[in-house]
Amino acid sequence: MTDLLYVNGGTPLQGTISVRGAKNFVSKAMVASLLGESPSVLRNVPQIRDVGVVSGLLELHGVGVKYDPEAGVLDLDPSDVEAAHVADIDAHAGSSRIPILFCGPLLHRLGEAFIPDLGGCRIGDRPIDYHLEILRQFGAVVDKRPNGIHLRAPRRLQGTKISLPYPSVGATEQLLLTAVRAEGITELTGAATEPEIMDLIAVLQKMGAIISVDTDRVIKIEGVDRLDGYSHTALGDRIEAASWASAALATGGDVTIKGATQPEMMTFLNTFRKVGGQFDVQEDGIRFWHPGGDLRSIVLETDVHPGFMTDWQQPLVVALTQATGLSIVHETVYENRFGFTEALRQMGATIQVYKECLGGGACRFGARNFHHSAVVSGPTPLEAADIEVPDLRGGFSHLIAALAAKGTSTVRGISLIDRGYEAFQDKLVALGADVARG
Ligand code: EPU
């Protein structure tokens, strides 16, 4: 099977699909199992490539991993944690950004850690300076080597006071995974408070941690000497749910997403309604549909939670190409997340990107030469094209565009989408899409 998908677009997506646990929580909960003295059980785990990558890394460190994809149950046994061989870890280099989160747990368990060069999506520089500064403040010694970063803890890591310059999701998780077993109290100001982070805190509390989330992005952790395993059901994937909802809107369809939950998607739901989409929150999911008539243009700014997620931006922009008037989108989380619009332009969309901060307040990317604002003028019919998947969410957006376009598109590099969208081709077929693997 080659890495491309033929998409014969123009048919509204219709039907019911399910989403399981959030990619951006499940991988972190898997890392947390390293901190326990006893086995953990994680449920609602989707069969996506990132789960495979983290499983592989855990196994390299001696963790027993058993996954039942049908049931979505992952058993993690950390009784025999050991240092992995650098060459083995290095083989995983470039496949994910999760390895950086192994640092705290490994420093606690083994006194040292090695982190290969990190991968992840090409949506900006994605530095790890906050992570390394946090680890240093806990007392870790950080040594940058040509193939990665070596860290060691000369003595037990010590609780500390840290203020983040930006509420980074990964840095907040780094701090949590390190502080829970450090000696003394840690206080973080400027923390990210995404639902996936709250679910990680719930997991750590089940393991024996003492963590309080105060007002104004302050999190306090009292370090403990021992943590045990956990048993937990992962929260649903609100990014995957919003992606399918955007696909329903862009194709004029009607899709019910089982496993989509309202509290974590409130901001998306408000925006979806403002654009002219309709939704109905049901007992076990949310139905999203295009009611017919014109969609409305909007002004949108991405932000950290509880704002409009950056990961929702790319799929929704495709639907905005079908809205009447000028939509303005200001991306404030990543400096370079509009690369995917080039393919949309090729397909007939009218989208201009700007370096200025448009449609909101000034952000940290203003006056720094980053194309981080976009103006979408619609509605524009989309035509089939030959396109290449640039990154995970941008790739799904390309898929949506191909589904909405007239004719047969060729979407290349499609396996990148397997990183975060479980069985997306089966789901497309279930929704009536005309697709075939090349
Ligand atoms: N940042 C720094 N220095 C750091 C860390 C982050 O400058 O040391 C900057 C980043 O460059 C970025 C901003 O802070 O501009 C936010 O990055 P953050 O650390 O919050 O992102 P992340 O933890 O690397 C996670 C998700 C992303 C999601 C973001 C924001 C995972 C594995 N990834 O990334 O998900 O976009 O939070 O919500 O959890 C995706 O799923 O497609 C994806 C990219």
Short mmCIF file of C-alpha atoms and ligand atoms in Angstrom, two decimals:
data_model
loop_
_atom_site.label_atom_id
_atom_site.label_comp_id
_atom_site.label_asym_id
_atom_site.label_seq_id
_atom_site.Cartn_x
_atom_site.Cartn_y
_atom_site.Cartn_z
CA MET A 1 0.00 0.00 0.00
CA THR A 2 1.40 3.40 -0.92
CA ASP A 3 1.22 6.49 1.21
CA LEU A 4 -1.51 8.25 -0.72
CA LEU A 5 -5.26 8.50 -0.68
CA TYR A 6 -7.52 9.28 -3.64
CA VAL A 7 -10.46 11.35 -2.50
CA ASN A 8 -13.39 11.82 -4.82
CA GLY A 9 -15.01 14.83 -3.15
CA GLY A 10 -18.28 16.64 -3.30
CA THR A 11 -20.37 14.28 -1.17
CA PRO A 12 -21.63 15.52 2.22
CA LEU A 13 -20.30 13.37 5.08
CA GLN A 14 -23.19 11.65 6.78
CA GLY A 15 -23.45 9.12 9.61
CA THR A 16 -22.04 8.23 13.01
CA ILE A 17 -18.46 7.64 14.14
CA SER A 18 -16.70 7.37 17.52
CA VAL A 19 -13.68 9.03 19.02
CA ARG A 20 -11.68 7.48 21.86
CA GLY A 21 -9.11 8.89 24.30
CA ALA A 22 -7.23 12.13 23.59
CA LYS A 23 -3.85 11.63 21.93
CA ASN A 24 -2.47 14.55 23.90
CA PHE A 25 -3.49 12.99 27.20
CA VAL A 26 -2.98 9.28 26.63
CA SER A 27 0.72 9.65 25.78
CA LYS A 28 1.34 11.64 28.99
CA ALA A 29 -0.61 9.21 31.17
CA MET A 30 1.52 6.44 29.71
CA VAL A 31 4.68 8.31 30.79
CA ALA A 32 3.17 8.83 34.27
CA SER A 33 3.04 5.06 34.75
CA LEU A 34 6.86 5.17 35.04
CA LEU A 35 6.46 6.94 38.37
CA GLY A 36 4.43 4.14 39.99
CA GLU A 37 5.77 1.29 42.10
CA SER A 38 2.90 -0.90 40.85
CA PRO A 39 1.14 -1.49 37.48
CA SER A 40 -1.30 0.95 35.88
CA VAL A 41 -4.33 0.42 33.66
CA LEU A 42 -5.40 3.01 31.09
CA ARG A 43 -8.70 2.62 29.23
CA ASN A 44 -10.24 4.27 26.15
CA VAL A 45 -6.82 4.18 24.44
CA PRO A 46 -7.03 4.72 20.67
CA GLN A 47 -4.96 2.74 18.17
CA ILE A 48 -2.83 5.59 16.84
CA ARG A 49 0.85 5.73 15.98
CA ASP A 50 1.79 8.01 18.90
CA VAL A 51 0.57 5.31 21.33
CA GLY A 52 2.85 2.84 19.54
CA VAL A 53 5.81 5.21 19.76
CA VAL A 54 5.39 5.81 23.51
CA SER A 55 4.81 2.06 24.10
CA GLY A 56 8.10 1.38 22.32
CA LEU A 57 9.95 3.93 24.43
CA LEU A 58 8.45 2.57 27.66
CA GLU A 59 9.43 -0.98 26.68
CA LEU A 60 13.00 0.18 26.02
CA HIS A 61 13.04 1.34 29.62
CA GLY A 62 11.86 -1.99 30.98
CA VAL A 63 8.14 -1.23 31.32
CA GLY A 64 5.86 -4.17 30.46
CA VAL A 65 3.25 -2.94 27.94
CA LYS A 66 0.16 -4.92 26.94
CA TYR A 67 -2.38 -3.30 24.62
CA ASP A 68 -5.76 -4.64 23.59
CA PRO A 69 -6.72 -2.34 20.70
CA GLU A 70 -10.29 -3.59 20.44
CA ALA A 71 -11.04 -2.97 24.11
CA GLY A 72 -8.75 0.08 24.17
CA VAL A 73 -7.09 -1.16 27.36
CA LEU A 74 -3.42 -0.61 28.07
CA ASP A 75 -1.64 -2.42 30.93
CA LEU A 76 1.63 -0.85 32.01
CA ASP A 77 3.96 -2.60 34.44
CA PRO A 78 6.91 -0.50 35.63
CA SER A 79 8.34 -3.04 38.14
CA ASP A 80 11.58 -3.46 36.20
CA VAL A 81 12.41 0.04 34.98
CA GLU A 82 15.96 0.27 33.69
CA ALA A 83 18.15 2.59 31.65
CA ALA A 84 17.75 2.07 27.92
CA HIS A 85 20.64 1.88 25.48
CA VAL A 86 21.32 5.22 23.86
CA ALA A 87 21.37 3.66 20.37
CA ASP A 88 17.91 2.14 20.95
CA ILE A 89 16.44 5.41 22.17
CA ASP A 90 18.10 7.17 19.30
CA ALA A 91 16.25 4.92 16.86
CA HIS A 92 13.10 6.68 18.06
CA ALA A 93 14.59 10.11 17.40
CA GLY A 94 12.42 12.32 15.27
CA SER A 95 9.26 10.29 15.76
CA SER A 96 7.64 12.23 18.61
CA ARG A 97 8.06 15.04 21.15
CA ILE A 98 6.98 12.85 24.05
CA PRO A 99 10.51 11.64 25.01
CA ILE A 100 11.20 15.00 26.67
CA LEU A 101 8.53 14.11 29.24
CA PHE A 102 10.41 10.97 30.27
CA CYS A 103 13.05 13.17 31.97
CA GLY A 104 11.49 13.75 35.40
CA PRO A 105 10.27 10.17 35.93
CA LEU A 106 13.59 8.67 34.77
CA LEU A 107 15.62 11.07 36.91
CA HIS A 108 13.58 9.95 39.93
CA ARG A 109 13.83 6.26 39.14
CA LEU A 110 17.32 5.95 37.70
CA GLY A 111 19.12 9.20 38.43
CA GLU A 112 19.70 9.81 34.73
CA ALA A 113 17.93 10.16 31.39
CA PHE A 114 18.79 10.47 27.71
CA ILE A 115 16.53 12.29 25.29
CA PRO A 116 17.00 11.96 21.52
CA ASP A 117 16.47 14.79 19.07
CA LEU A 118 12.75 15.50 19.10
CA GLY A 119 10.26 15.20 16.28
CA GLY A 120 6.63 16.22 16.13
CA CYS A 121 4.80 18.40 13.65
CA ARG A 122 6.48 21.06 11.51
CA ILE A 123 4.44 23.98 12.77
CA GLY A 124 7.15 26.26 14.13
CA ASP A 125 10.46 25.99 15.95
CA ARG A 126 8.95 24.20 18.96
CA PRO A 127 11.88 24.75 21.32
CA ILE A 128 12.33 22.90 24.64
CA ASP A 129 13.99 25.72 26.58
CA TYR A 130 11.18 25.85 29.20
CA HIS A 131 11.51 22.11 29.78
CA LEU A 132 15.26 22.22 30.32
CA GLU A 133 15.05 25.26 32.57
CA ILE A 134 12.44 23.50 34.72
CA LEU A 135 14.60 20.39 35.05
CA ARG A 136 17.63 22.52 35.96
CA GLN A 137 15.63 24.32 38.63
CA PHE A 138 14.76 20.97 40.22
CA GLY A 139 18.51 20.27 40.40
CA ALA A 140 19.11 18.21 37.25
CA VAL A 141 22.38 18.62 35.37
CA VAL A 142 21.70 19.03 31.64
CA ASP A 143 24.36 18.11 29.11
CA LYS A 144 23.61 18.74 25.42
CA ARG A 145 25.33 16.17 23.15
CA PRO A 146 25.37 15.89 19.35
CA ASN A 147 22.63 13.22 19.20
CA GLY A 148 20.48 14.38 22.11
CA ILE A 149 20.44 15.54 25.71
CA HIS A 150 21.86 13.69 28.69
CA LEU A 151 20.50 14.55 32.15
CA ARG A 152 21.46 13.40 35.61
CA ALA A 153 20.28 14.06 39.13
CA PRO A 154 23.29 14.20 41.47
CA ARG A 155 20.80 13.94 44.39
CA ARG A 156 17.03 13.75 44.86
CA LEU A 157 15.33 16.50 42.85
CA GLN A 158 14.18 19.42 44.97
CA GLY A 159 10.84 21.23 44.86
CA THR A 160 11.10 24.76 43.52
CA LYS A 161 9.24 27.92 42.47
CA ILE A 162 8.84 28.34 38.74
CA SER A 163 7.12 30.92 36.60
CA LEU A 164 6.46 30.10 32.94
CA PRO A 165 6.81 32.97 30.44
CA TYR A 166 3.97 31.36 28.41
CA PRO A 167 1.41 28.75 29.57
CA SER A 168 3.04 25.87 27.69
CA VAL A 169 1.18 22.56 27.81
CA GLY A 170 4.30 20.42 27.61
CA ALA A 171 6.27 22.48 30.14
CA THR A 172 3.38 22.30 32.62
CA GLU A 173 3.28 18.51 32.17
CA GLN A 174 7.06 18.36 32.58
CA LEU A 175 6.76 20.19 35.86
CA LEU A 176 3.92 17.98 37.13
CA LEU A 177 5.69 14.73 36.22
CA THR A 178 8.84 15.94 37.98
CA ALA A 179 7.42 17.73 41.04
CA VAL A 180 5.22 14.88 42.29
CA ARG A 181 8.24 12.86 43.46
CA ALA A 182 10.60 15.77 44.22
CA GLU A 183 11.45 16.66 47.80
CA GLY A 184 9.32 19.50 49.19
CA ILE A 185 6.86 21.89 47.64
CA THR A 186 6.79 23.15 44.05
CA GLU A 187 4.81 26.16 42.94
CA LEU A 188 4.16 26.90 39.28
CA THR A 189 2.77 30.21 38.08
CA GLY A 190 1.70 30.76 34.49
CA ALA A 191 0.58 27.13 34.16
CA ALA A 192 -1.42 25.74 31.24
CA THR A 193 -4.78 24.36 32.37
CA GLU A 194 -5.98 22.39 29.34
CA PRO A 195 -8.50 19.59 30.09
CA GLU A 196 -5.80 17.06 29.14
CA ILE A 197 -3.60 18.53 31.89
CA MET A 198 -6.46 18.30 34.40
CA ASP A 199 -6.89 14.64 33.47
CA LEU A 200 -3.15 14.08 33.99
CA ILE A 201 -3.47 15.71 37.42
CA ALA A 202 -6.37 13.32 38.14
CA VAL A 203 -4.14 10.37 37.20
CA LEU A 204 -1.29 11.62 39.39
CA GLN A 205 -3.68 12.15 42.30
CA LYS A 206 -4.90 8.56 41.92
CA MET A 207 -1.24 7.51 42.12
CA GLY A 208 -0.80 9.31 45.46
CA ALA A 209 0.31 12.82 44.46
CA ILE A 210 -0.80 15.98 46.24
CA ILE A 211 -1.59 18.70 43.68
CA SER A 212 -3.76 21.79 44.00
CA VAL A 213 -4.87 23.94 41.10
CA ASP A 214 -5.37 27.49 42.37
CA THR A 215 -6.81 30.53 40.61
CA ASP A 216 -4.80 32.55 38.08
CA ARG A 217 -2.83 29.64 36.60
CA VAL A 218 -1.08 28.65 39.84
CA ILE A 219 -0.44 24.96 40.55
CA LYS A 220 1.09 23.70 43.83
CA ILE A 221 2.54 20.25 44.32
CA GLU A 222 3.68 18.66 47.59
CA GLY A 223 6.27 16.04 46.70
CA VAL A 224 5.73 12.51 48.07
CA ASP A 225 8.11 9.57 48.56
CA ARG A 226 6.09 6.96 46.77
CA LEU A 227 3.50 6.71 44.01
CA ASP A 228 1.52 3.64 42.99
CA GLY A 229 -0.10 2.63 39.73
CA TYR A 230 -3.44 4.02 38.57
CA SER A 231 -6.61 2.84 36.91
CA HIS A 232 -8.11 5.48 34.64
CA THR A 233 -10.34 6.09 31.63
CA ALA A 234 -8.91 8.72 29.28
CA LEU A 235 -10.96 11.79 28.40
CA GLY A 236 -12.18 11.93 24.80
CA ASP A 237 -10.20 13.51 21.99
CA ARG A 238 -11.68 16.99 21.54
CA ILE A 239 -9.29 17.77 18.67
CA GLU A 240 -10.36 14.73 16.68
CA ALA A 241 -14.01 15.51 17.43
CA ALA A 242 -13.65 19.12 16.24
CA SER A 243 -11.85 17.92 13.12
CA TRP A 244 -14.76 15.68 12.11
CA ALA A 245 -17.24 18.43 13.03
CA SER A 246 -15.39 20.81 10.70
CA ALA A 247 -15.45 18.15 7.98
CA ALA A 248 -19.23 17.87 8.40
CA LEU A 249 -19.59 21.64 8.04
CA ALA A 250 -17.24 22.03 5.08
CA THR A 251 -18.95 19.24 3.12
CA GLY A 252 -22.50 20.31 4.01
CA GLY A 253 -22.93 17.09 5.97
CA ASP A 254 -24.39 15.71 9.20
CA VAL A 255 -22.11 13.73 11.52
CA THR A 256 -22.75 12.34 14.99
CA ILE A 257 -19.57 11.86 16.99
CA LYS A 258 -19.87 9.43 19.87
CA GLY A 259 -17.35 10.17 22.62
CA ALA A 260 -17.35 13.95 21.94
CA THR A 261 -18.06 15.86 25.16
CA GLN A 262 -19.51 19.32 25.68
CA PRO A 263 -17.50 20.77 28.62
CA GLU A 264 -14.13 20.36 26.88
CA MET A 265 -15.53 21.67 23.56
CA MET A 266 -17.52 24.70 24.74
CA THR A 267 -15.36 27.25 22.96
CA PHE A 268 -15.41 25.24 19.75
CA LEU A 269 -19.20 24.84 19.97
CA ASN A 270 -19.70 28.60 20.33
CA THR A 271 -17.58 29.24 17.26
CA PHE A 272 -19.26 26.46 15.28
CA ARG A 273 -22.62 28.08 16.03
CA LYS A 274 -21.36 31.57 15.08
CA VAL A 275 -20.21 30.26 11.70
CA GLY A 276 -23.72 28.91 11.15
CA GLY A 277 -23.24 25.22 11.94
CA GLN A 278 -25.71 23.44 14.18
CA PHE A 279 -25.09 20.89 16.91
CA ASP A 280 -27.03 18.82 19.36
CA VAL A 281 -25.41 17.57 22.57
CA GLN A 282 -26.59 14.02 23.17
CA GLU A 283 -26.15 11.49 25.97
CA ASP A 284 -23.06 9.85 24.49
CA GLY A 285 -21.82 12.29 21.89
CA ILE A 286 -22.54 15.40 19.80
CA ARG A 287 -24.27 15.67 16.42
CA PHE A 288 -22.86 18.37 14.11
CA TRP A 289 -24.50 19.44 10.87
CA HIS A 290 -24.75 22.10 8.17
CA PRO A 291 -28.36 23.36 8.22
CA GLY A 292 -28.31 24.57 4.61
CA GLY A 293 -28.07 28.19 3.48
CA ASP A 294 -25.04 30.42 3.88
CA LEU A 295 -22.29 30.04 6.47
CA ARG A 296 -21.12 33.27 8.17
CA SER A 297 -17.59 34.67 8.26
CA ILE A 298 -16.04 35.26 11.71
CA VAL A 299 -13.11 36.81 13.54
CA LEU A 300 -11.18 34.15 15.40
CA GLU A 301 -8.13 34.10 17.65
CA THR A 302 -6.47 30.91 18.87
CA ASP A 303 -5.33 30.80 22.48
CA VAL A 304 -4.49 28.53 25.38
CA HIS A 305 -7.42 26.98 27.29
CA PRO A 306 -10.13 28.12 27.76
CA GLY A 307 -9.57 29.91 24.45
CA PHE A 308 -10.06 28.48 20.96
CA MET A 309 -7.44 25.71 20.56
CA THR A 310 -4.74 26.10 17.94
CA ASP A 311 -5.40 22.48 16.91
CA TRP A 312 -9.00 23.33 16.02
CA GLN A 313 -7.89 26.18 13.78
CA GLN A 314 -6.66 24.28 10.73
CA PRO A 315 -9.76 22.08 10.18
CA LEU A 316 -12.13 25.00 10.78
CA VAL A 317 -10.32 27.25 8.30
CA VAL A 318 -11.38 24.85 5.53
CA ALA A 319 -15.03 25.34 6.52
CA LEU A 320 -14.42 29.12 6.56
CA THR A 321 -13.56 28.99 2.85
CA GLN A 322 -17.27 28.18 2.39
CA ALA A 323 -18.52 31.08 4.56
CA THR A 324 -19.79 34.32 3.06
CA GLY A 325 -17.51 37.33 3.57
CA LEU A 326 -14.12 37.88 5.15
CA SER A 327 -12.97 35.73 8.08
CA ILE A 328 -9.94 36.81 10.08
CA VAL A 329 -7.90 34.22 11.96
CA HIS A 330 -5.12 35.19 14.37
CA GLU A 331 -2.88 32.29 15.45
CA THR A 332 -1.23 33.14 18.78
CA VAL A 333 0.06 29.73 19.96
CA TYR A 334 2.38 28.72 17.10
CA GLU A 335 4.26 31.16 14.90
CA ASN A 336 3.99 29.05 11.74
CA ARG A 337 0.66 27.25 11.54
CA PHE A 338 -0.68 28.53 8.22
CA GLY A 339 1.59 26.55 5.90
CA PHE A 340 -1.35 24.28 5.09
CA THR A 341 -3.26 27.17 3.46
CA GLU A 342 -1.00 26.99 0.40
CA ALA A 343 -2.72 23.76 -0.72
CA LEU A 344 -6.13 25.32 -0.07
CA ARG A 345 -5.20 28.24 -2.33
CA GLN A 346 -4.12 25.75 -4.98
CA MET A 347 -7.61 24.23 -4.69
CA GLY A 348 -9.33 27.57 -5.25
CA ALA A 349 -9.59 29.11 -1.78
CA THR A 350 -8.87 32.81 -1.33
CA ILE A 351 -6.61 33.05 1.72
CA GLN A 352 -3.98 35.69 2.44
CA VAL A 353 -1.52 35.33 5.31
CA TYR A 354 -0.05 38.31 7.16
CA LYS A 355 2.76 39.02 9.59
CA GLU A 356 0.62 41.52 11.51
CA CYS A 357 -1.59 40.56 14.47
CA LEU A 358 -5.04 40.85 12.88
CA GLY A 359 -8.43 40.58 14.49
CA GLY A 360 -7.43 40.72 18.16
CA GLY A 361 -4.82 41.99 20.55
CA ALA A 362 -1.09 42.01 19.82
CA CYS A 363 0.55 38.63 20.50
CA ARG A 364 4.17 37.60 21.08
CA PHE A 365 4.61 36.92 17.33
CA GLY A 366 3.72 40.46 16.23
CA ALA A 367 6.50 42.44 14.52
CA ARG A 368 8.63 39.28 14.33
CA ASN A 369 8.22 38.32 10.69
CA PHE A 370 5.94 35.33 11.26
CA HIS A 371 2.96 34.77 8.99
CA HIS A 372 0.55 34.14 11.84
CA SER A 373 -2.67 35.88 10.71
CA ALA A 374 -4.91 34.83 7.84
CA VAL A 375 -7.79 36.43 5.97
CA VAL A 376 -10.16 33.98 4.30
CA SER A 377 -12.57 35.29 1.68
CA GLY A 378 -15.53 33.13 0.78
CA PRO A 379 -17.40 31.31 -0.35
CA THR A 380 -15.09 29.76 -2.95
CA PRO A 381 -15.79 26.44 -4.64
CA LEU A 382 -12.86 24.04 -4.16
CA GLU A 383 -11.36 22.01 -7.00
CA ALA A 384 -9.53 18.68 -6.68
CA ALA A 385 -5.72 18.82 -6.55
CA ASP A 386 -2.58 16.81 -5.93
CA ILE A 387 -1.53 17.75 -2.40
CA GLU A 388 1.04 16.73 0.21
CA VAL A 389 0.24 16.38 3.94
CA PRO A 390 2.39 18.97 5.81
CA ASP A 391 1.66 18.01 9.44
CA LEU A 392 -0.95 16.15 11.48
CA ARG A 393 -3.72 18.75 11.76
CA GLY A 394 -2.82 20.48 8.50
CA GLY A 395 -3.00 17.06 6.86
CA PHE A 396 -6.50 16.44 8.15
CA SER A 397 -7.46 19.87 6.86
CA HIS A 398 -6.20 18.86 3.42
CA LEU A 399 -8.38 15.79 3.64
CA ILE A 400 -11.39 17.95 4.49
CA ALA A 401 -10.65 20.22 1.56
CA ALA A 402 -10.41 17.21 -0.75
CA LEU A 403 -13.72 15.89 0.60
CA ALA A 404 -15.37 19.26 -0.07
CA ALA A 405 -13.81 19.71 -3.53
CA LYS A 406 -15.25 18.72 -6.88
CA GLY A 407 -13.30 15.88 -8.54
CA THR A 408 -10.67 13.41 -7.38
CA SER A 409 -7.78 14.71 -5.30
CA THR A 410 -4.56 12.86 -4.58
CA VAL A 411 -3.49 13.35 -0.96
CA ARG A 412 0.12 12.26 -0.39
CA GLY A 413 1.93 11.46 2.87
CA ILE A 414 -1.36 10.29 4.34
CA SER A 415 0.25 8.03 6.96
CA LEU A 416 1.18 11.14 8.97
CA ILE A 417 -2.51 11.34 9.84
CA ASP A 418 -2.31 7.91 11.55
CA ARG A 419 -0.28 9.61 14.29
CA GLY A 420 -3.40 11.11 15.79
CA TYR A 421 -6.57 9.99 13.97
CA GLU A 422 -7.63 6.44 14.74
CA ALA A 423 -8.82 4.43 11.71
CA PHE A 424 -9.59 7.63 9.83
CA GLN A 425 -10.02 5.86 6.51
CA ASP A 426 -12.63 3.46 7.98
CA LYS A 427 -14.42 6.44 9.49
CA LEU A 428 -14.40 8.25 6.14
CA VAL A 429 -15.95 5.22 4.49
CA ALA A 430 -18.53 4.92 7.30
CA LEU A 431 -19.52 8.54 6.58
CA GLY A 432 -20.03 7.81 2.90
CA ALA A 433 -16.82 9.33 1.53
CA ASP A 434 -15.51 8.01 -1.78
CA VAL A 435 -11.85 7.28 -0.94
CA ALA A 436 -9.29 4.69 -1.97
CA ARG A 437 -5.71 4.03 -0.82
CA GLY A 438 -3.28 4.34 -3.72
N1 EPU B 1 7.34 26.77 23.77
C1 EPU B 1 8.57 27.36 23.96
N2 EPU B 1 9.50 26.69 24.73
C2 EPU B 1 9.24 25.46 25.28
C3 EPU B 1 7.97 24.87 25.08
C4 EPU B 1 7.05 25.55 24.32
O1 EPU B 1 8.84 28.45 23.49
O2 EPU B 1 10.13 24.90 25.95
C5 EPU B 1 6.35 27.47 22.92
C6 EPU B 1 6.08 26.67 21.63
O3 EPU B 1 7.04 26.94 20.66
C7 EPU B 1 4.69 27.14 21.23
C8 EPU B 1 4.03 27.41 22.60
O4 EPU B 1 5.08 27.49 23.56
O5 EPU B 1 4.77 28.33 20.52
C9 EPU B 1 3.04 26.37 23.04
O6 EPU B 1 3.63 25.10 23.03
P1 EPU B 1 3.21 23.98 24.07
O7 EPU B 1 4.39 23.63 24.90
O8 EPU B 1 1.96 24.42 24.77
O9 EPU B 1 2.87 22.79 23.11
P2 EPU B 1 3.31 21.27 23.23
O10 EPU B 1 3.21 20.81 24.62
O11 EPU B 1 4.59 21.06 22.51
C10 EPU B 1 0.92 20.29 22.95
C11 EPU B 1 0.26 19.37 21.97
C12 EPU B 1 0.05 20.11 20.65
C13 EPU B 1 -0.80 21.33 20.91
C14 EPU B 1 -0.16 22.23 21.99
C15 EPU B 1 -1.02 23.42 22.36
C16 EPU B 1 1.07 17.21 22.64
C17 EPU B 1 1.91 16.02 22.32
N3 EPU B 1 1.10 18.21 21.77
O12 EPU B 1 2.17 20.61 22.38
O13 EPU B 1 -0.64 19.22 19.81
O14 EPU B 1 -0.92 22.05 19.72
O15 EPU B 1 0.10 21.44 23.17
O16 EPU B 1 -2.27 23.00 22.84
O17 EPU B 1 0.36 17.25 23.64
C18 EPU B 1 -1.25 18.16 17.83
O18 EPU B 1 -1.90 17.38 18.53
O19 EPU B 1 -1.31 18.19 16.57
C19 EPU B 1 -0.36 19.11 18.48
C20 EPU B 1 0.55 19.82 17.83
#
